[in-house]
Amino acid sequence: MLAVTDLVVRYGQTTALHGVSFAVNRGEVVALVGPNGAGKTTALKAIVGLVTPASGSIEFDGATIVKHKPENLLRRGISLVPEGRHIFASLTVVENLALGAATRADRRAAKKDVAAFLDRFPALGRRRRSQAGKLSGGEQQQLAIARALIAQPELLMLDEPSLGLAPLVVDQIFGVVSELRDAGTTVLLVEQNATRAVELADRSYVLRTGEIVLEGDSQTVLNHEDFLASYLGVAAGAPGAPVASGVPAASGEVTA
Amino acid sequence: MNGFLQGVVDALALGSLYAIFALGIALIFSVLKMINFAHSELVTIGAFVLILLADVPLIIRILILVVVVVGAAVLMERVAFRPVRGAGQTTMLITSFAVSYLLQNAAILIFGPDLRSGSVWSVLNESFMLGPVRILNLNALTIVLTLVLLVALTLFLRKTSIGLQMRAAAEDFTTARLVGVKANRIIAVAFGISGLLAAIASFLLTAQTGVVTNTIGVQVVLMAFVATILGGMGSLSGAVIGAFVLGAVSVILQQLLPLELRPFRDAFLFAAVFVVLVVRPGGLIVTRASRARV
């Protein structure tokens, strides 16, 4: 469904991504993990059109989406929950959800869904008229995810959903993601909390200093000696050299 | 007591006029984080329409006024500001200066440097008694129009989908785009509304002065800038509060200052604003968006 090939992104003189390739197939949960500064968020920003790649291709459902505006990508079915949640603090919970639903063609169904989401996330339902800025971190993250889901995306991308949350709340958020997986939602999960993300995902990519250093299904990645090395910052061979042999790189593979 | 009541009415009228100007500026600032110095030229364009078409029936003149000024505002955004939107705030600010000077000088080229005068609507210069207070019709209209505009704008922002999107864009434009808010549309609508506010403001201003020059908008819009900064950049309610505070202080100074100091009223006014900003650098109302930027 999503195919990123040889993606290069530069910020001025600095190259953030040196030719990164990864893919997400329909119905999969794919984790993109790596230490701070590896380029995970940059990859997501390139997909949603917030940064323009220097080279490489990004295809969604077989069509290129490079240079598309962020607001149009949502209409094509890609929804990003940005790092740091970015809920609209001065708007109420209901207004945040209504914004998420604003792109839906069927207004009445969208309105129904706002109510449905308030039931599905009871913490939000209880505080529907509160300003979103007054919610706790975990509630804000739930709101950010709900706001993205209510647009009915085909692909949901989560950027560091567990960042800055208490361990119990992190459990809740991962619980929400695994519910999404069980419901068949296609998810691209970017996390620093690598082990949990990889355990949850069908397939994973490990990104380090702008390059994919490891990819494969969860067991393969978890058991690979480079997985830990990536996190400890130990250079295990030349960058990009060892690629796990689990699943072939799915970059060319696109499901219609 | 009568003098006091008269002063209150004068302060409300002056504050209302400033508020309409200030809202137009604050609205653009809230979504674009740009101070539109060319807002004053929208007012000038409106004033020219009213004076040059003095023979046209009032209703038709008002219609033309609204169409021309709103059109000019939207065109200004499309031609001048949209191409430089990605280039950063400083570039946009300087672009707004450029547009402002360009239009001021274009007005001299087209209409000449001389002051032109004309009557907008003579009824407005008459007055009526409300109890002991004499109220100029124009002042009454200004206060009523401002109230109506405030209510209408509040309803628009609170109750409509595009108003909701505008509030979201004002808080965090990037995230607003991620949830599907169309940047071009929201900004165009914001300019359209600021054009409408400028049209109304130019009507009230021209009705009061009866003259138009190429810089008629500048003086009042300068006051409106001060009001928005006093109220807190980016906050619409702040802009309105700032405008009324400025109007009130101005009237108080006018009445309390010794006669020989009255020509320097604005110096005292701005000194007072200066003191407020030293105590509250963010203005009277500090928004989340402006805090995040600093």
Coordinates of C-alpha atoms in Angstrom, one line a residue:
Chain A
M1 CA 0.0 0.0 0.0
L2 CA 2.8 2.4 1.0
A3 CA 6.2 2.0 -0.7
V4 CA 9.1 4.3 0.1
T5 CA 12.1 3.8 -2.1
D6 CA 15.6 5.2 -1.8
L7 CA 14.3 8.2 0.1
V8 CA 16.9 11.0 0.6
V9 CA 16.0 14.0 2.7
R10 CA 18.4 16.9 3.4
Y11 CA 18.0 19.8 5.8
G12 CA 20.4 22.4 4.3
Q13 CA 23.8 20.7 4.4
T14 CA 22.8 17.9 6.7
T15 CA 21.5 14.7 5.2
A16 CA 18.8 13.2 7.5
L17 CA 17.9 10.2 5.4
H18 CA 20.5 8.5 3.1
G19 CA 18.3 6.5 0.7
V20 CA 15.8 4.7 2.9
S21 CA 13.4 2.1 1.6
F22 CA 10.5 0.5 3.4
A23 CA 7.0 -0.6 2.7
V24 CA 3.7 -1.2 4.4
N25 CA 1.2 -3.7 3.1
R26 CA -2.5 -3.4 3.6
G27 CA -3.6 -4.8 7.0
E28 CA -0.1 -4.9 8.4
V29 CA 1.3 -3.2 11.5
V30 CA 4.8 -2.1 10.6
A31 CA 7.2 -0.7 13.2
L32 CA 9.9 1.8 12.3
V33 CA 12.2 2.0 15.3
G34 CA 15.6 3.5 16.0
P35 CA 17.4 5.8 18.4
N36 CA 16.9 9.5 18.7
G37 CA 17.9 11.4 15.6
A38 CA 17.8 8.3 13.4
G39 CA 15.4 10.0 11.0
K40 CA 12.2 8.3 11.9
T41 CA 10.1 11.5 12.2
T42 CA 11.8 12.9 9.0
A43 CA 10.6 9.8 7.1
L44 CA 7.0 10.4 8.3
K45 CA 7.2 14.1 7.5
A46 CA 8.3 13.3 4.0
I47 CA 5.4 10.9 3.6
V48 CA 2.8 13.5 4.6
G49 CA 4.5 16.3 2.6
L50 CA 5.8 18.4 5.4
V51 CA 9.3 18.1 4.0
T52 CA 10.3 17.7 0.4
P53 CA 12.6 14.8 -0.4
A54 CA 15.9 15.5 -2.3
S55 CA 15.4 12.2 -4.2
G56 CA 13.6 8.9 -4.0
S57 CA 10.0 7.9 -4.5
I58 CA 7.0 7.6 -2.2
E59 CA 4.1 5.7 -3.6
F60 CA 0.7 5.2 -2.0
D61 CA -1.7 2.7 -3.7
G62 CA 0.6 2.7 -6.7
A63 CA 0.6 6.5 -7.3
T64 CA 3.4 8.9 -6.4
I65 CA 2.6 11.2 -3.5
V66 CA 5.8 13.2 -3.4
K67 CA 5.1 17.0 -3.4
H68 CA 1.5 16.6 -2.4
K69 CA 0.2 19.0 0.2
P70 CA -0.4 17.6 3.7
E71 CA -4.1 18.5 3.6
N72 CA -4.6 16.5 0.4
L73 CA -2.8 13.4 1.7
L74 CA -5.3 13.0 4.5
R75 CA -8.0 13.0 1.8
R76 CA -6.1 10.2 0.0
G77 CA -6.2 8.1 3.2
I78 CA -3.0 8.8 5.1
S79 CA -3.4 10.1 8.6
L80 CA -0.5 11.1 10.9
V81 CA -0.6 11.4 14.7
P82 CA 2.3 13.7 15.1
E83 CA 5.0 13.4 17.8
G84 CA 4.1 15.4 20.9
R85 CA 0.4 14.8 20.2
H86 CA -0.4 18.3 18.9
I87 CA -4.0 18.3 19.9
F88 CA -5.6 21.7 19.7
A89 CA -5.3 22.8 23.3
S90 CA -7.7 25.7 23.2
L91 CA -10.5 23.7 21.5
T92 CA -12.7 21.2 23.3
V93 CA -12.4 17.5 23.0
V94 CA -15.5 17.4 20.8
E95 CA -14.2 20.2 18.6
N96 CA -10.9 18.3 18.1
L97 CA -12.8 15.3 17.0
A98 CA -15.1 17.4 14.8
L99 CA -12.0 18.8 13.0
G100 CA -10.8 15.2 12.4
A101 CA -14.1 14.5 10.8
A102 CA -14.3 17.6 8.8
T103 CA -12.9 16.0 5.6
R104 CA -15.6 13.3 5.6
A105 CA -18.1 13.7 2.8
D106 CA -21.0 12.3 4.8
R107 CA -21.6 14.9 7.5
R108 CA -24.2 13.0 9.4
A109 CA -22.1 9.8 9.6
A110 CA -19.2 11.9 10.7
K111 CA -21.3 13.4 13.5
K112 CA -22.4 9.9 14.6
D113 CA -18.8 8.8 14.6
V114 CA -17.8 11.7 16.9
A115 CA -20.3 10.2 19.4
A116 CA -19.1 6.7 18.8
F117 CA -15.5 7.7 19.5
L118 CA -16.5 9.4 22.8
D119 CA -18.0 6.0 23.8
R120 CA -15.0 4.1 22.6
F121 CA -12.6 6.2 24.6
P122 CA -14.5 6.7 27.8
A123 CA -11.8 9.1 29.3
L124 CA -12.6 11.4 26.4
G125 CA -16.3 11.0 26.7
R126 CA -16.3 12.1 30.3
R127 CA -14.5 15.3 29.4
R128 CA -16.1 16.0 26.1
R129 CA -16.6 19.7 26.8
S130 CA -13.2 20.4 28.4
Q131 CA -10.5 22.2 26.7
A132 CA -8.1 19.6 25.3
G133 CA -5.2 21.3 26.9
K134 CA -6.5 20.4 30.3
L135 CA -6.5 16.7 29.6
S136 CA -3.7 14.5 31.0
G137 CA -0.9 13.3 28.6
G138 CA -2.4 9.9 28.1
E139 CA -5.9 11.4 27.4
Q140 CA -4.3 13.8 24.9
Q141 CA -2.7 10.9 23.1
Q142 CA -5.9 9.1 23.0
L143 CA -7.6 12.2 21.6
A144 CA -4.8 12.6 19.0
I145 CA -5.3 9.0 17.9
A146 CA -9.1 9.3 17.9
R147 CA -8.9 12.5 15.9
A148 CA -6.8 10.8 13.3
L149 CA -9.0 7.7 13.1
I150 CA -12.2 9.6 12.7
A151 CA -11.0 10.7 9.3
Q152 CA -11.2 7.0 8.4
P153 CA -7.7 6.7 7.1
E154 CA -6.5 3.7 5.1
L155 CA -3.1 4.1 6.7
L156 CA -2.6 5.4 10.2
M157 CA 0.9 6.6 11.1
L158 CA 1.8 7.1 14.8
D159 CA 4.9 9.1 15.7
E160 CA 6.2 8.2 19.1
P161 CA 2.8 7.7 20.7
S162 CA 4.3 6.6 24.1
L163 CA 6.7 9.5 24.4
G164 CA 6.6 11.3 27.7
L165 CA 3.9 9.1 29.1
A166 CA 3.8 7.2 32.4
P167 CA 4.4 3.4 32.1
L168 CA 0.7 2.6 32.9
V169 CA -0.4 5.0 30.3
V170 CA 2.0 3.6 27.8
D171 CA 0.4 0.2 28.4
Q172 CA -3.0 1.8 27.5
I173 CA -1.7 3.4 24.3
F174 CA -0.1 0.1 23.2
G175 CA -3.4 -1.5 24.1
V176 CA -5.2 0.9 21.7
V177 CA -2.7 0.1 18.9
S178 CA -3.1 -3.7 19.4
E179 CA -6.9 -3.2 19.2
L180 CA -6.3 -1.4 15.9
R181 CA -4.2 -4.2 14.7
D182 CA -6.8 -6.8 15.6
A183 CA -9.4 -4.7 13.8
G184 CA -7.3 -4.9 10.6
T185 CA -6.2 -1.2 10.5
T186 CA -3.0 -0.6 8.6
V187 CA -0.5 1.1 10.9
L188 CA 3.0 2.5 10.6
L189 CA 4.3 2.8 14.1
V190 CA 7.3 4.9 14.8
E191 CA 8.8 4.4 18.3
Q192 CA 11.8 4.9 20.4
N193 CA 10.3 2.3 22.8
A194 CA 11.6 -0.3 20.3
T195 CA 11.1 -3.7 21.9
R196 CA 7.4 -3.1 22.6
A197 CA 6.8 -1.7 19.2
V198 CA 8.6 -4.6 17.4
E199 CA 6.7 -7.1 19.6
L200 CA 3.4 -5.6 18.5
A201 CA 4.3 -5.2 14.8
D202 CA 4.1 -7.8 12.0
R203 CA 7.3 -6.5 10.5
S204 CA 9.9 -4.0 11.6
Y205 CA 12.6 -1.8 10.3
V206 CA 15.5 -0.5 12.4
L207 CA 16.7 3.0 11.4
R208 CA 20.0 4.4 12.5
T209 CA 21.6 7.7 11.4
G210 CA 19.4 7.9 8.4
E211 CA 19.8 4.3 7.1
I212 CA 17.9 1.1 7.5
V213 CA 20.2 -1.3 9.3
L214 CA 17.9 -4.1 10.0
E215 CA 14.5 -5.3 8.7
G216 CA 12.3 -8.4 9.0
D217 CA 9.5 -10.0 10.9
S218 CA 9.4 -9.3 14.6
Q219 CA 11.1 -12.5 15.9
T220 CA 13.9 -12.1 13.4
V221 CA 14.5 -8.5 14.4
L222 CA 14.2 -9.1 18.2
N223 CA 16.7 -11.9 18.1
H224 CA 19.2 -10.2 15.8
E225 CA 22.4 -9.2 17.5
D226 CA 22.3 -5.8 15.7
F227 CA 19.0 -4.9 17.2
L228 CA 20.4 -4.2 20.6
A229 CA 23.6 -2.8 19.1
S230 CA 21.6 -0.2 17.3
Y231 CA 20.3 1.0 20.6
L232 CA 23.5 0.9 22.5
G233 CA 25.0 2.9 19.6
V234 CA 27.6 0.1 19.0
A235 CA 28.6 0.1 15.4
A236 CA 28.1 -3.6 14.3
G237 CA 29.8 -3.6 11.0
A238 CA 29.5 -1.0 8.3
P239 CA 26.2 1.0 8.3
G240 CA 23.5 -0.7 6.5
A241 CA 25.5 -3.9 6.0
P242 CA 23.7 -6.6 8.0
V243 CA 20.1 -7.0 6.9
A244 CA 18.1 -9.8 8.5
S245 CA 17.0 -12.6 6.2
G246 CA 13.5 -13.0 7.5
V247 CA 11.2 -11.3 5.0
P248 CA 12.4 -9.9 1.7
A249 CA 12.4 -6.1 1.4
A250 CA 8.9 -5.4 0.2
S251 CA 9.7 -2.1 -1.4
G252 CA 8.4 -3.0 -4.9
E253 CA 5.4 -4.8 -3.6
V254 CA 2.2 -2.9 -3.7
T255 CA -1.2 -4.2 -3.0
A256 CA -3.9 -2.4 -4.9
Chain B
M1 CA -22.1 63.4 35.9
N2 CA -23.3 64.4 32.5
G3 CA -19.7 65.0 31.4
F4 CA -18.8 61.6 32.7
L5 CA -21.6 59.9 30.7
Q6 CA -20.8 61.8 27.6
G7 CA -17.2 60.7 28.1
V8 CA -18.3 57.0 28.4
V9 CA -20.2 57.3 25.1
D10 CA -17.3 58.9 23.4
A11 CA -14.9 56.3 24.7
L12 CA -17.2 53.5 23.5
A13 CA -17.5 55.0 20.1
L14 CA -13.8 55.5 19.7
G15 CA -13.0 52.1 21.1
S16 CA -15.5 50.5 18.7
L17 CA -13.9 52.1 15.7
Y18 CA -10.5 51.0 16.8
A19 CA -11.9 47.5 17.5
I20 CA -13.1 47.1 13.9
F21 CA -9.7 48.0 12.6
A22 CA -7.9 45.9 15.2
L23 CA -10.0 42.8 14.5
G24 CA -9.0 42.9 10.9
I25 CA -5.4 42.9 11.8
A26 CA -5.6 40.4 14.6
L27 CA -7.6 37.9 12.4
I28 CA -4.8 37.8 9.8
F29 CA -2.2 37.6 12.5
S30 CA -3.9 34.7 14.2
V31 CA -3.8 32.5 11.1
L32 CA -0.7 33.8 9.3
K33 CA 1.4 35.2 12.1
M34 CA 1.9 38.2 9.9
I35 CA 1.1 41.8 10.7
N36 CA -0.6 43.1 7.6
F37 CA 0.5 46.7 7.3
A38 CA -1.4 46.9 4.1
H39 CA -4.7 46.7 6.0
S40 CA -4.6 50.5 6.1
E41 CA -4.7 50.6 2.4
L42 CA -7.8 48.5 2.3
V43 CA -9.4 51.2 4.4
T44 CA -8.0 53.9 2.0
I45 CA -9.4 52.0 -1.0
G46 CA -12.8 51.9 0.7
A47 CA -12.6 55.7 1.5
F48 CA -11.9 56.4 -2.2
V49 CA -14.8 54.3 -3.3
L50 CA -17.1 56.2 -0.9
I51 CA -15.9 59.7 -1.8
L52 CA -15.5 59.2 -5.6
L53 CA -18.9 57.6 -5.9
A54 CA -20.6 60.3 -3.8
D55 CA -23.4 60.7 -6.4
V56 CA -24.3 57.0 -6.4
P57 CA -27.3 56.0 -4.2
L58 CA -26.1 55.0 -0.7
I59 CA -27.1 51.3 -0.8
I60 CA -25.4 50.7 -4.1
R61 CA -22.4 52.6 -2.9
I62 CA -22.1 50.4 0.2
L63 CA -22.5 47.3 -2.0
I64 CA -19.7 48.4 -4.3
L65 CA -17.6 49.3 -1.3
V66 CA -17.9 45.8 0.2
V67 CA -17.3 44.1 -3.1
V68 CA -14.2 46.2 -4.0
V69 CA -12.6 46.1 -0.5
V70 CA -13.2 42.4 0.1
G71 CA -12.0 41.7 -3.5
A72 CA -8.9 43.8 -2.9
A73 CA -8.1 41.9 0.3
V74 CA -8.5 38.5 -1.3
L75 CA -6.5 39.7 -4.3
M76 CA -3.7 41.1 -2.1
E77 CA -3.4 37.7 -0.4
R78 CA -3.4 35.8 -3.7
V79 CA -0.9 38.0 -5.5
A80 CA 1.4 39.3 -2.8
F81 CA 1.3 37.1 0.3
R82 CA 0.7 33.5 -1.0
P83 CA 3.9 33.4 -3.1
V84 CA 6.1 34.3 -0.1
R85 CA 4.2 32.3 2.5
G86 CA 6.8 29.6 2.8
A87 CA 9.6 32.2 3.0
G88 CA 9.2 33.1 6.7
Q89 CA 7.7 35.8 8.8
T90 CA 10.2 38.5 8.1
T91 CA 9.7 38.2 4.3
M92 CA 6.0 38.4 4.7
L93 CA 6.2 41.4 7.0
I94 CA 8.3 43.3 4.5
T95 CA 6.0 42.2 1.7
S96 CA 3.1 43.8 3.6
F97 CA 5.1 47.0 3.9
A98 CA 5.8 46.9 0.2
V99 CA 2.2 46.4 -0.7
S100 CA 1.2 49.2 1.6
Y101 CA 3.7 51.7 0.1
L102 CA 2.9 50.6 -3.4
L103 CA -0.8 51.2 -2.9
Q104 CA -0.3 54.6 -1.2
N105 CA 1.8 55.8 -4.1
A106 CA -0.5 54.3 -6.7
A107 CA -3.3 56.3 -5.1
I108 CA -1.2 59.5 -5.6
L109 CA -0.5 58.6 -9.3
I110 CA -4.1 57.9 -10.0
F111 CA -6.0 60.4 -7.9
G112 CA -3.3 63.0 -7.2
P113 CA -1.9 64.1 -3.9
D114 CA -4.8 66.5 -3.0
L115 CA -7.3 65.9 -0.3
R116 CA -10.7 65.1 -1.7
S117 CA -13.9 65.6 0.3
G118 CA -17.5 64.5 0.1
S119 CA -20.4 63.5 2.2
V120 CA -21.0 59.9 2.9
W121 CA -24.4 60.0 4.6
S122 CA -25.4 63.4 6.1
V123 CA -27.9 61.7 8.6
L124 CA -24.9 60.4 10.5
N125 CA -23.7 63.8 11.4
E126 CA -26.9 64.6 13.2
S127 CA -27.4 63.7 16.8
F128 CA -30.1 62.8 19.3
M129 CA -30.5 63.1 23.1
L130 CA -30.5 60.0 25.2
G131 CA -31.5 61.4 28.6
P132 CA -28.9 64.0 29.4
V133 CA -26.4 62.7 26.9
R134 CA -26.1 64.0 23.3
I135 CA -25.2 61.1 21.0
L136 CA -24.0 61.6 17.4
N137 CA -25.9 59.2 15.1
L138 CA -22.5 58.1 13.7
N139 CA -21.3 57.2 17.2
A140 CA -24.5 55.2 17.8
L141 CA -24.1 53.4 14.5
T142 CA -20.4 52.7 15.3
I143 CA -21.2 51.1 18.6
V144 CA -24.1 49.1 17.3
L145 CA -22.2 47.9 14.3
T146 CA -19.3 46.8 16.4
L147 CA -21.5 44.8 18.7
V148 CA -23.2 43.1 15.8
L149 CA -19.8 42.3 14.2
L150 CA -18.5 40.9 17.5
V151 CA -21.5 38.6 17.9
A152 CA -21.4 37.6 14.2
L153 CA -17.7 36.9 14.2
T154 CA -18.0 34.9 17.5
L155 CA -20.8 32.8 16.1
F156 CA -18.9 32.2 12.9
L157 CA -15.8 31.0 14.7
R158 CA -17.7 28.9 17.3
K159 CA -20.6 27.4 15.3
T160 CA -19.4 26.9 11.7
S161 CA -17.0 24.2 10.4
I162 CA -14.8 26.7 8.6
G163 CA -14.7 28.8 11.8
L164 CA -13.6 25.8 13.8
Q165 CA -10.9 25.1 11.2
M166 CA -9.8 28.7 11.4
R167 CA -9.4 28.5 15.2
A168 CA -7.4 25.3 14.8
A169 CA -5.2 26.9 12.2
A170 CA -4.6 29.9 14.5
E171 CA -3.4 27.5 17.2
D172 CA -1.2 25.2 15.1
F173 CA -1.2 25.6 11.4
T174 CA 0.9 22.5 10.6
T175 CA -1.2 20.2 12.6
A176 CA -4.4 21.8 11.2
R177 CA -3.2 20.8 7.7
L178 CA -2.5 17.3 8.9
V179 CA -6.1 16.9 9.9
G180 CA -7.1 18.2 6.5
V181 CA -7.6 21.9 6.9
K182 CA -6.9 23.5 3.5
A183 CA -4.4 26.2 4.1
N184 CA -5.2 28.3 1.0
R185 CA -8.9 28.3 1.7
I186 CA -8.6 29.2 5.4
I187 CA -6.2 32.1 4.6
A188 CA -8.4 33.3 1.8
V189 CA -11.4 33.3 4.0
A190 CA -9.5 35.2 6.7
F191 CA -8.5 37.9 4.2
G192 CA -12.1 38.1 3.0
I193 CA -13.3 38.7 6.5
S194 CA -10.6 41.2 7.2
G195 CA -11.6 42.9 4.0
L196 CA -15.2 43.1 5.1
L197 CA -14.0 44.6 8.4
A198 CA -11.9 47.1 6.6
A199 CA -14.9 48.1 4.4
I200 CA -17.1 48.7 7.4
A201 CA -14.2 50.6 9.1
S202 CA -13.7 52.8 6.1
F203 CA -17.4 53.6 5.9
L204 CA -17.4 54.8 9.5
L205 CA -14.1 56.6 9.2
T206 CA -15.1 58.4 6.0
A207 CA -18.5 59.3 7.4
Q208 CA -16.7 61.0 10.3
T209 CA -14.0 62.8 8.4
G210 CA -15.6 63.4 5.0
V211 CA -12.3 63.4 3.3
V212 CA -9.9 61.0 1.7
T213 CA -6.2 61.1 1.1
N214 CA -3.8 58.4 0.1
T215 CA -2.8 57.9 3.7
I216 CA -6.2 58.2 5.4
G217 CA -6.0 54.6 6.6
V218 CA -2.6 54.8 8.1
Q219 CA -3.3 56.9 11.2
V220 CA -6.2 54.8 12.5
V221 CA -4.7 51.5 11.6
L222 CA -1.6 52.6 13.5
M223 CA -3.9 52.9 16.6
A224 CA -5.3 49.5 15.8
F225 CA -1.8 48.0 15.7
V226 CA -1.2 49.4 19.1
A227 CA -4.5 48.0 20.3
T228 CA -3.7 44.5 19.0
I229 CA -0.3 44.6 20.6
L230 CA -1.7 46.0 23.9
G231 CA -4.4 43.3 23.9
G232 CA -1.9 40.5 23.0
M233 CA -1.0 39.5 19.4
G234 CA -3.0 36.7 18.0
S235 CA -5.9 36.9 20.4
L236 CA -9.1 38.3 18.9
S237 CA -10.7 39.1 22.2
G238 CA -7.4 40.7 23.2
A239 CA -7.6 43.0 20.2
V240 CA -11.1 44.1 21.0
I241 CA -10.2 44.7 24.7
G242 CA -7.0 46.5 23.7
A243 CA -9.1 48.7 21.3
F244 CA -11.6 49.7 24.0
V245 CA -8.8 50.3 26.6
L246 CA -7.1 52.5 24.1
G247 CA -10.3 54.4 23.2
A248 CA -11.1 54.9 26.9
V249 CA -7.6 56.1 27.9
S250 CA -7.6 58.4 24.9
V251 CA -10.9 60.0 26.0
I252 CA -9.8 60.3 29.6
L253 CA -6.6 62.0 28.6
Q254 CA -8.5 64.3 26.4
Q255 CA -10.6 65.4 29.3
L256 CA -8.0 65.4 32.1
L257 CA -4.9 66.8 30.4
P258 CA -4.4 70.6 30.8
L259 CA -5.3 72.4 27.6
E260 CA -1.7 73.2 26.6
L261 CA -0.8 69.5 26.8
R262 CA -3.7 68.2 24.8
P263 CA -2.0 68.3 21.4
F264 CA 0.4 65.7 22.9
R265 CA -2.3 63.4 24.0
D266 CA -1.1 60.5 21.9
A267 CA 2.4 60.8 23.4
F268 CA 0.8 60.2 26.9
L269 CA -1.3 57.4 25.4
F270 CA 1.6 55.6 24.0
A271 CA 3.6 56.1 27.2
A272 CA 0.8 54.4 29.0
V273 CA 0.9 51.5 26.5
F274 CA 4.6 51.3 27.0
V275 CA 4.2 50.9 30.8
V276 CA 1.6 48.2 30.3
L277 CA 3.9 46.3 27.9
V278 CA 6.8 46.5 30.4
V279 CA 4.6 44.9 33.1
R280 CA 2.9 42.4 30.7
P281 CA 5.2 41.9 27.7
G282 CA 2.7 39.6 26.0
G283 CA -0.1 42.1 26.1
L284 CA -3.3 41.9 28.2
I285 CA -4.3 38.4 26.9
V286 CA -1.6 35.9 26.1
T287 CA -2.5 33.1 23.7
R288 CA -1.0 29.7 23.6
A289 CA 0.1 30.2 20.0
S290 CA 2.0 33.4 20.8
R291 CA 3.6 31.9 23.9
A292 CA 4.9 28.9 21.8
R293 CA 6.5 31.2 19.3
V294 CA 8.5 33.4 21.7

